[in-house]
PDB file of C-alpha atoms in Angstrom:
ATOM      1  CA  LEU P   1       6.716  11.594  17.729  1.00 51.00           C
ATOM      2  CA  GLY P   2       5.956   9.094  20.445  1.00 80.00           C
ATOM      3  CA  PHE P   3       3.010   6.702  20.811  1.00 90.00           C
ATOM      4  CA  ASN P   4      -0.307   8.524  21.352  1.00 92.00           C
ATOM      5  CA  PHE P   5      -2.885   6.263  22.974  1.00 95.00           C
ATOM      6  CA  VAL P   6      -5.839   8.510  22.268  1.00 93.00           C
ATOM      7  CA  GLU P   7      -5.122   8.446  18.547  1.00 93.00           C
ATOM      8  CA  TYR P   8      -4.522   4.708  18.606  1.00 95.00           C
ATOM      9  CA  PHE P   9      -7.633   3.803  20.551  1.00 96.00           C
ATOM     10  CA  GLU P  10     -10.135   6.036  18.862  1.00 95.00           C
ATOM     11  CA  GLY P  11     -12.668   4.085  16.774  1.00 96.00           C
ATOM     12  CA  ASP P  12     -14.697   0.941  17.132  1.00 97.00           C
ATOM     13  CA  TRP P  13     -13.256  -2.305  18.631  1.00 97.00           C
ATOM     14  CA  ASP P  14     -14.477  -5.804  18.719  1.00 97.00           C
ATOM     15  CA  ILE P  15     -13.495  -7.491  22.027  1.00 97.00           C
ATOM     16  CA  GLU P  16     -13.425 -11.032  23.233  1.00 96.00           C
ATOM     17  CA  LYS P  17     -13.299 -11.586  26.989  1.00 95.00           C
ATOM     18  CA  ALA P  18     -12.066 -14.769  28.508  1.00 94.00           C
ATOM     19  CA  GLU P  19     -11.936 -15.600  32.224  1.00 91.00           C
ATOM     20  CA  ALA P  20      -9.452 -18.048  33.866  1.00 86.00           C
ATOM     21  CA  ASP P  21     -10.689 -21.626  34.236  1.00 82.00           C
ATOM     22  CA  SER P  22     -13.468 -21.005  31.723  1.00 83.00           C
ATOM     23  CA  ALA P  23     -13.790 -21.913  28.109  1.00 85.00           C
ATOM     24  CA  THR P  24     -16.558 -19.312  27.588  1.00 90.00           C
ATOM     25  CA  ILE P  25     -15.735 -16.390  25.244  1.00 94.00           C
ATOM     26  CA  THR P  26     -17.855 -13.233  25.899  1.00 95.00           C
ATOM     27  CA  PRO P  27     -18.159 -10.775  23.007  1.00 96.00           C
ATOM     28  CA  CYS P  28     -17.683  -7.138  24.084  1.00 97.00           C
ATOM     29  CA  ALA P  29     -17.063  -3.830  22.248  1.00 97.00           C
ATOM     30  CA  TYR P  30     -15.607  -0.378  22.694  1.00 97.00           C
ATOM     31  CA  SER P  31     -16.820   2.593  20.676  1.00 97.00           C
ATOM     32  CA  LEU P  32     -14.873   5.758  21.361  1.00 96.00           C
ATOM     33  CA  ARG P  33     -14.620   9.128  19.701  1.00 96.00           C
ATOM     34  CA  ALA P  34     -12.348  12.139  20.278  1.00 93.00           C
ATOM     35  CA  HIS P  35     -13.742  14.719  22.670  1.00 89.00           C
ATOM     36  CA  ALA P  36     -13.199  18.487  22.653  1.00 80.00           C
ATOM     37  CA  ASP P  37     -10.960  18.329  25.723  1.00 82.00           C
ATOM     38  CA  GLY P  38      -8.622  15.805  24.177  1.00 86.00           C
ATOM     39  CA  GLU P  39     -10.265  12.810  25.816  1.00 92.00           C
ATOM     40  CA  LEU P  40     -11.967   9.860  24.270  1.00 95.00           C
ATOM     41  CA  ARG P  41     -15.680   9.422  25.020  1.00 96.00           C
ATOM     42  CA  GLY P  42     -17.949   6.511  24.275  1.00 96.00           C
ATOM     43  CA  THR P  43     -19.286   3.252  25.472  1.00 97.00           C
ATOM     44  CA  TYR P  44     -18.212  -0.178  26.532  1.00 97.00           C
ATOM     45  CA  THR P  45     -20.736  -3.007  26.044  1.00 97.00           C
ATOM     46  CA  GLU P  46     -20.659  -6.528  27.324  1.00 95.00           C
ATOM     47  CA  ALA P  47     -23.594  -8.800  26.825  1.00 88.00           C
ATOM     48  CA  ASP P  48     -26.609  -6.757  28.024  1.00 89.00           C
ATOM     49  CA  LYS P  49     -24.489  -4.301  29.961  1.00 93.00           C
ATOM     50  CA  ARG P  50     -23.560  -0.871  28.701  1.00 96.00           C
ATOM     51  CA  LEU P  51     -21.171   1.570  30.375  1.00 96.00           C
ATOM     52  CA  ASN P  52     -20.321   5.064  29.409  1.00 97.00           C
ATOM     53  CA  VAL P  53     -16.492   5.435  29.491  1.00 97.00           C
ATOM     54  CA  ALA P  54     -13.807   7.997  28.918  1.00 96.00           C
ATOM     55  CA  VAL P  55     -10.047   7.812  28.289  1.00 96.00           C
ATOM     56  CA  SER P  56      -8.065  10.675  29.789  1.00 94.00           C
ATOM     57  CA  LEU P  57      -4.409  11.231  29.355  1.00 94.00           C
ATOM     58  CA  ASP P  58      -2.150  12.449  32.127  1.00 93.00           C
ATOM     59  CA  ALA P  59      -0.972  16.099  31.740  1.00 90.00           C
ATOM     60  CA  GLY P  60       1.755  16.365  29.212  1.00 88.00           C
ATOM     61  CA  ARG P  61       1.752  12.596  28.450  1.00 92.00           C
ATOM     62  CA  SER P  62       0.561  10.908  25.302  1.00 92.00           C
ATOM     63  CA  ALA P  63       0.970   7.299  26.381  1.00 94.00           C
ATOM     64  CA  ALA P  64      -0.072   7.407  30.073  1.00 95.00           C
ATOM     65  CA  GLY P  65      -3.525   7.902  31.548  1.00 95.00           C
ATOM     66  CA  ALA P  66      -6.618   5.963  32.646  1.00 96.00           C
ATOM     67  CA  PHE P  67     -10.038   4.654  31.774  1.00 97.00           C
ATOM     68  CA  TYR P  68     -12.908   6.113  33.764  1.00 96.00           C
ATOM     69  CA  GLY P  69     -16.578   5.579  34.059  1.00 96.00           C
ATOM     70  CA  VAL P  70     -18.684   8.584  33.042  1.00 95.00           C
ATOM     71  CA  LEU P  71     -21.583   9.681  35.251  1.00 94.00           C
ATOM     72  CA  ASP P  72     -24.962  10.749  34.003  1.00 92.00           C
ATOM     73  CA  ASP P  73     -24.050  14.390  34.219  1.00 92.00           C
ATOM     74  CA  GLY P  74     -21.055  13.805  31.903  1.00 89.00           C
ATOM     75  CA  SER P  75     -18.417  14.073  34.653  1.00 92.00           C
ATOM     76  CA  LEU P  76     -15.773  11.433  35.195  1.00 91.00           C
ATOM     77  CA  GLY P  77     -16.587   8.773  37.764  1.00 94.00           C
ATOM     78  CA  GLY P  78     -14.398   6.076  39.285  1.00 94.00           C
ATOM     79  CA  LYS P  79     -11.125   5.006  37.606  1.00 94.00           C
ATOM     80  CA  LEU P  80     -11.452   1.608  35.929  1.00 95.00           C
ATOM     81  CA  PHE P  81      -7.751   1.026  35.247  1.00 96.00           C
ATOM     82  CA  SER P  82      -4.687   3.024  34.335  1.00 96.00           C
ATOM     83  CA  PHE P  83      -1.971   2.616  31.716  1.00 97.00           C
ATOM     84  CA  ASP P  84       1.543   3.748  31.017  1.00 96.00           C
ATOM     85  CA  PHE P  85       2.952   2.505  27.738  1.00 96.00           C
ATOM     86  CA  VAL P  86       6.651   1.841  27.002  1.00 94.00           C
ATOM     87  CA  ALA P  87       7.893   1.038  23.491  1.00 91.00           C
ATOM     88  CA  HIS P  88       9.212  -2.500  22.816  1.00 90.00           C
ATOM     89  CA  GLN P  89      10.668  -4.311  19.730  1.00 87.00           C
ATOM     90  CA  GLY P  90      11.829  -1.171  18.212  1.00 83.00           C
ATOM     91  CA  GLY P  91       8.444   0.550  18.722  1.00 79.00           C
ATOM     92  CA  THR P  92       6.433  -2.112  16.944  1.00 84.00           C
ATOM     93  CA  GLN P  93       4.791  -3.031  20.226  1.00 88.00           C
ATOM     94  CA  GLN P  94       3.724  -0.978  23.290  1.00 93.00           C
ATOM     95  CA  LEU P  95       3.509  -2.458  26.752  1.00 94.00           C
ATOM     96  CA  SER P  96       1.874  -1.044  29.876  1.00 95.00           C
ATOM     97  CA  GLN P  97       2.030  -2.689  33.348  1.00 94.00           C
ATOM     98  CA  ALA P  98      -0.032  -0.823  35.942  1.00 94.00           C
ATOM     99  CA  ARG P  99      -1.435  -1.425  39.371  1.00 92.00           C
ATOM    100  CA  ASP P 100      -4.640   0.031  40.707  1.00 92.00           C
ATOM    101  CA  GLY P 101      -5.265  -1.116  44.272  1.00 88.00           C
ATOM    102  CA  ASN P 102      -5.300  -4.887  44.171  1.00 87.00           C
ATOM    103  CA  THR P 103      -5.682  -5.163  40.439  1.00 90.00           C
ATOM    104  CA  MET P 104      -2.734  -5.478  38.074  1.00 93.00           C
ATOM    105  CA  THR P 105      -3.218  -4.832  34.342  1.00 95.00           C
ATOM    106  CA  VAL P 106      -0.919  -5.790  31.504  1.00 95.00           C
ATOM    107  CA  PHE P 107      -1.900  -3.964  28.344  1.00 97.00           C
ATOM    108  CA  THR P 108       0.002  -4.852  25.165  1.00 95.00           C
ATOM    109  CA  VAL P 109      -0.530  -3.069  21.811  1.00 95.00           C
ATOM    110  CA  THR P 110       0.404  -5.808  19.384  1.00 93.00           C
ATOM    111  CA  SER P 111      -0.267  -3.863  16.103  1.00 93.00           C
ATOM    112  CA  PRO P 112      -2.085  -0.742  14.911  1.00 92.00           C
ATOM    113  CA  THR P 113      -5.271  -2.701  14.943  1.00 95.00           C
ATOM    114  CA  SER P 114      -4.986  -5.158  17.832  1.00 95.00           C
ATOM    115  CA  PHE P 115      -4.209  -5.431  21.470  1.00 96.00           C
ATOM    116  CA  VAL P 116      -4.282  -7.842  24.439  1.00 96.00           C
ATOM    117  CA  LEU P 117      -5.299  -6.674  27.928  1.00 96.00           C
ATOM    118  CA  SER P 118      -5.032  -8.983  30.975  1.00 95.00           C
ATOM    119  CA  ALA P 119      -6.226  -8.062  34.463  1.00 94.00           C
ATOM    120  CA  PHE P 120      -5.724 -10.089  37.614  1.00 90.00           C
ATOM    121  CA  SER P 121      -5.574  -9.774  41.411  1.00 87.00           C
ATOM    122  CA  ALA P 122      -2.233  -8.542  42.710  1.00 81.00           C
ATOM    123  CA  GLY P 123      -3.064  -8.549  46.523  1.00 73.00           C
ATOM    124  CA  GLU P 124      -3.104 -11.101  49.154  1.00 66.00           C
ATOM    125  CA  THR P 125      -6.931 -11.020  49.318  1.00 63.00           C
ATOM    126  CA  PRO P 126      -8.433 -13.051  46.508  1.00 64.00           C
ATOM    127  CA  GLY P 127     -10.156 -10.931  44.005  1.00 65.00           C
ATOM    128  CA  ALA P 128     -11.871 -11.375  40.690  1.00 67.00           C
ATOM    129  CA  PRO P 129     -10.573 -14.160  38.500  1.00 73.00           C
ATOM    130  CA  ALA P 130      -7.961 -13.220  35.903  1.00 90.00           C
ATOM    131  CA  ARG P 131      -9.519 -11.842  32.767  1.00 93.00           C
ATOM    132  CA  THR P 132      -8.044 -11.408  29.300  1.00 95.00           C
ATOM    133  CA  PHE P 133      -9.493  -9.103  26.601  1.00 96.00           C
ATOM    134  CA  THR P 134      -8.335  -9.415  23.059  1.00 96.00           C
ATOM    135  CA  GLY P 135      -9.282  -6.486  20.781  1.00 96.00           C
ATOM    136  CA  SER P 136      -9.443  -5.966  17.079  1.00 96.00           C
ATOM    137  CA  LYS P 137     -10.174  -2.684  15.465  1.00 96.00           C
ATOM    138  CA  ARG P 138     -13.222  -2.940  13.241  1.00 93.00           C
ATOM    139  CA  GLY P 139     -12.196  -3.158   9.615  1.00 79.00           C
ATOM    140  CA  GLY P 140      -8.504  -3.300  10.665  1.00 66.00           C
ATOM    141  CA  ALA P 141      -7.799  -6.787   9.503  1.00 51.00           C
ATOM    142  CA  ALA P 142      -8.797  -5.950   5.918  1.00 44.00           C
ATOM    143  CA  ALA P 143      -6.733  -2.776   6.016  1.00 42.00           C
ATOM    144  CA  HIS P 144      -3.589  -4.019   7.647  1.00 42.00           C
ATOM    145  CA  GLY P 145      -3.694  -7.842   7.280  1.00 40.00           C
ATOM    146  CA  ALA P 146      -4.619 -10.381   9.868  1.00 39.00           C
ATOM    147  CA  MET P 147      -2.032 -11.191  12.532  1.00 36.00           C
ATOM    148  CA  GLY P 148      -0.064 -14.424  11.780  1.00 40.00           C
ATOM    149  CA  GLN P 149      -0.605 -14.182   8.061  1.00 42.00           C
ATOM    150  CA  ASN P 150       2.108 -13.363   5.540  1.00 47.00           C
ATOM    151  CA  PRO P 151       1.748  -9.902   3.965  1.00 45.00           C
ATOM    152  CA  PRO P 152       0.637  -9.746   0.338  1.00 49.00           C
ATOM    153  CA  LYS P 153       3.656 -10.240  -2.076  1.00 55.00           C
ATOM    154  CA  ARG P 154       4.667  -7.314  -4.036  1.00 52.00           C
ATOM    155  CA  LYS P 155       4.905  -7.641  -7.833  1.00 55.00           C
ATOM    156  CA  SER P 156       8.405  -8.035  -9.175  1.00 56.00           C
ATOM    157  CA  LEU P 157       9.974  -5.220 -11.279  1.00 53.00           C
ATOM    158  CA  LEU P 158       9.615  -7.317 -14.371  1.00 56.00           C
ATOM    159  CA  ARG P 159       5.857  -7.903 -13.712  1.00 63.00           C
ATOM    160  CA  ARG P 160       5.284  -4.233 -12.982  1.00 56.00           C
ATOM    161  CA  TYR P 161       7.336  -2.717 -15.886  1.00 56.00           C
ATOM    162  CA  GLY P 162       7.704  -5.695 -18.335  1.00 63.00           C
ATOM    163  CA  LEU P 163       5.147  -4.357 -20.795  1.00 69.00           C
ATOM    164  CA  TYR P 164       6.944  -1.027 -21.074  1.00 63.00           C
ATOM    165  CA  LEU P 165      10.290  -2.777 -21.431  1.00 65.00           C
ATOM    166  CA  PHE P 166       8.922  -5.034 -24.243  1.00 70.00           C
ATOM    167  CA  LEU P 167       7.467  -2.046 -26.108  1.00 75.00           C
ATOM    168  CA  ALA P 168      10.766  -0.142 -25.820  1.00 75.00           C
ATOM    169  CA  ILE P 169      12.650  -3.101 -27.197  1.00 78.00           C
ATOM    170  CA  ILE P 170      10.284  -3.403 -30.198  1.00 81.00           C
ATOM    171  CA  VAL P 171      10.774   0.344 -30.960  1.00 77.00           C
ATOM    172  CA  LEU P 172      14.531  -0.009 -30.776  1.00 77.00           C
ATOM    173  CA  LEU P 173      14.553  -3.088 -33.117  1.00 81.00           C
ATOM    174  CA  LEU P 174      12.258  -1.283 -35.611  1.00 82.00           C
ATOM    175  CA  ARG P 175      14.583   1.804 -35.560  1.00 79.00           C
ATOM    176  CA  ALA P 176      17.672  -0.381 -36.003  1.00 79.00           C
ATOM    177  CA  ALA P 177      16.005  -2.142 -38.992  1.00 80.00           C
ATOM    178  CA  TRP P 178      15.028   1.192 -40.506  1.00 74.00           C
ATOM    179  CA  GLU P 179      18.519   2.659 -40.214  1.00 79.00           C
ATOM    180  CA  ALA P 180      20.082  -0.550 -41.522  1.00 79.00           C
ATOM    181  CA  GLY P 181      17.870  -0.497 -44.607  1.00 75.00           C
ATOM    182  CA  GLY P 182      18.810   3.156 -45.300  1.00 67.00           C
ATOM    183  CA  ALA P 183      22.537   2.479 -45.065  1.00 61.00           C
ATOM    184  CA  ALA P 184      22.334  -0.551 -47.440  1.00 59.00           C
ATOM    185  CA  GLY P 185      21.836   1.688 -50.513  1.00 58.00           C
ATOM    186  CA  PRO P 186      19.165   1.838 -53.230  1.00 58.00           C
ATOM    187  CA  ALA P 187      16.946  -1.011 -54.090  1.00 52.00           C
ATOM    188  CA  PRO P 188      18.172  -3.654 -56.609  1.00 53.00           C
ATOM    189  CA  GLY P 189      17.861  -2.493 -60.244  1.00 55.00           C
ATOM    190  CA  THR P 190      18.786   1.126 -59.540  1.00 53.00           C
ATOM    191  CA  SER P 191      22.095   2.908 -59.613  1.00 54.00           C
ATOM    192  CA  GLN P 192      23.536   6.000 -58.093  1.00 52.00           C
ATOM    193  CA  PRO P 193      25.780   8.677 -59.536  1.00 52.00           C
ATOM    194  CA  THR P 194      29.463   7.787 -59.380  1.00 51.00           C
ATOM    195  CA  GLY P 195      32.502   9.927 -59.126  1.00 49.00           C
ATOM    196  CA  ALA P 196      33.788  12.198 -56.409  1.00 46.00           C
ATOM    197  CA  LYS P 197      30.975  13.347 -54.167  1.00 49.00           C
ATOM    198  CA  GLY P 198      28.307  12.829 -56.945  1.00 47.00           C
ATOM    199  CA  LYS P 199      29.942  15.226 -59.451  1.00 49.00           C
ATOM    200  CA  GLY P 200      29.017  15.123 -63.088  1.00 49.00           C
ATOM    201  CA  LYS P 201      25.909  15.603 -65.055  1.00 50.00           C
ATOM    202  CA  PRO P 202      23.568  12.822 -65.990  1.00 48.00           C
ATOM    203  CA  LYS P 203      23.234  11.820 -69.517  1.00 48.00           C
ATOM    204  CA  ALA P 204      19.941  11.907 -71.387  1.00 46.00           C
ATOM    205  CA  LEU P 205      17.380   9.162 -70.811  1.00 43.00           C
ATOM    206  CA  VAL P 206      17.878   6.225 -73.070  1.00 46.00           C
ATOM    207  CA  VAL P 207      14.924   4.405 -74.354  1.00 44.00           C
ATOM    208  CA  PRO P 208      15.977   0.893 -75.417  1.00 48.00           C
ATOM    209  CA  GLY P 209      15.222   0.275 -79.043  1.00 46.00           C
ATOM    210  CA  ALA P 210      14.592   3.937 -79.835  1.00 44.00           C
ATOM    211  CA  HIS P 211      17.586   4.025 -82.262  1.00 46.00           C
ATOM    212  CA  SER P 212      17.320   0.424 -83.372  1.00 45.00           C
ATOM    213  CA  GLY P 213      15.183   1.232 -86.331  1.00 48.00           C
ATOM    214  CA  ARG P 214      12.521  -1.192 -85.195  1.00 47.00           C
ATOM    215  CA  GLY P 215       9.087   0.031 -85.984  1.00 49.00           C
ATOM    216  CA  GLY P 216       7.536  -1.321 -82.821  1.00 48.00           C
ATOM    217  CA  ASP P 217       9.339   1.083 -80.521  1.00 49.00           C
ATOM    218  CA  ALA P 218       6.751   3.902 -80.863  1.00 44.00           C
ATOM    219  CA  ASP P 219       3.905   1.470 -80.141  1.00 48.00           C
ATOM    220  CA  THR P 220       5.754   0.080 -77.138  1.00 43.00           C
ATOM    221  CA  LEU P 221       6.400   3.552 -75.775  1.00 38.00           C
ATOM    222  CA  ALA P 222       2.807   4.566 -76.268  1.00 43.00           C
ATOM    223  CA  ALA P 223       1.642   1.484 -74.444  1.00 43.00           C
ATOM    224  CA  GLY P 224       3.743   2.440 -71.466  1.00 44.00           C
ATOM    225  CA  ARG P 225       5.880  -0.692 -71.626  1.00 45.00           C
ATOM    226  CA  VAL P 226       9.229   0.990 -72.238  1.00 41.00           C
ATOM    227  CA  THR P 227      11.862   0.697 -69.564  1.00 42.00           C
ATOM    228  CA  MET P 228      13.774   3.887 -68.962  1.00 42.00           C
ATOM    229  CA  SER P 229      17.246   3.698 -67.458  1.00 41.00           C
ATOM    230  CA  TYR P 230      18.986   6.577 -65.789  1.00 41.00           C
ATOM    231  CA  CYS P 231      22.596   6.612 -66.918  1.00 42.00           C
ATOM    232  CA  PRO P 232      24.716   9.016 -64.847  1.00 47.00           C
ATOM    233  CA  SER P 233      28.021  10.403 -66.079  1.00 46.00           C
ATOM    234  CA  SER P 234      31.049   8.273 -65.414  1.00 44.00           C
ATOM    235  CA  VAL P 235      33.174  11.397 -65.107  1.00 40.00           C
TER     236      VAL P 235
END
């Protein structure tokens, strides 16, 4: 899809007007909304002046048309200036150069939220002094970043996913330690059945001292201090 000026220009714009050979900056504003017939309707204000305006596109065109004054009855009045945009810089900028009588306008869309419009006399008869209007869409700088400033830096992959990577490493280390502990065999002081694939029957539990004839074995067993060893068959 190509550039659509109505979609671009709809909204509220803060304007600064500067005239040639003058250091005075005059604040102005556009406030335009989409109309049922595909036009933009709204107001242009400059100091204590207020003008009802409309933006109308040429038939079948989305980037060419004109600004008009709007009469009290709502009909279009005289043409203020026309435009016909052509893409430049790979479509990142749009430029219009149009002539209406003795007035030449150069309208440059510099970003989705800013433009520069210059108007000057193009005839042999001296006309109004050259005027330049710089526009900024209200709230646009916060949403898209001010012109001339570096865009915000994106977080690196490590900063975005480092926590998840750290937790995954911890889980893998714990799992490896668990598996290594299981493969190391029983704890010290214990023994496992020997022989081919654990064949053989275990012998009876042997209570040390039970057959030694010492009289204290019964007392020791009763006190729960007897150590029992599991002696598997050596077969």
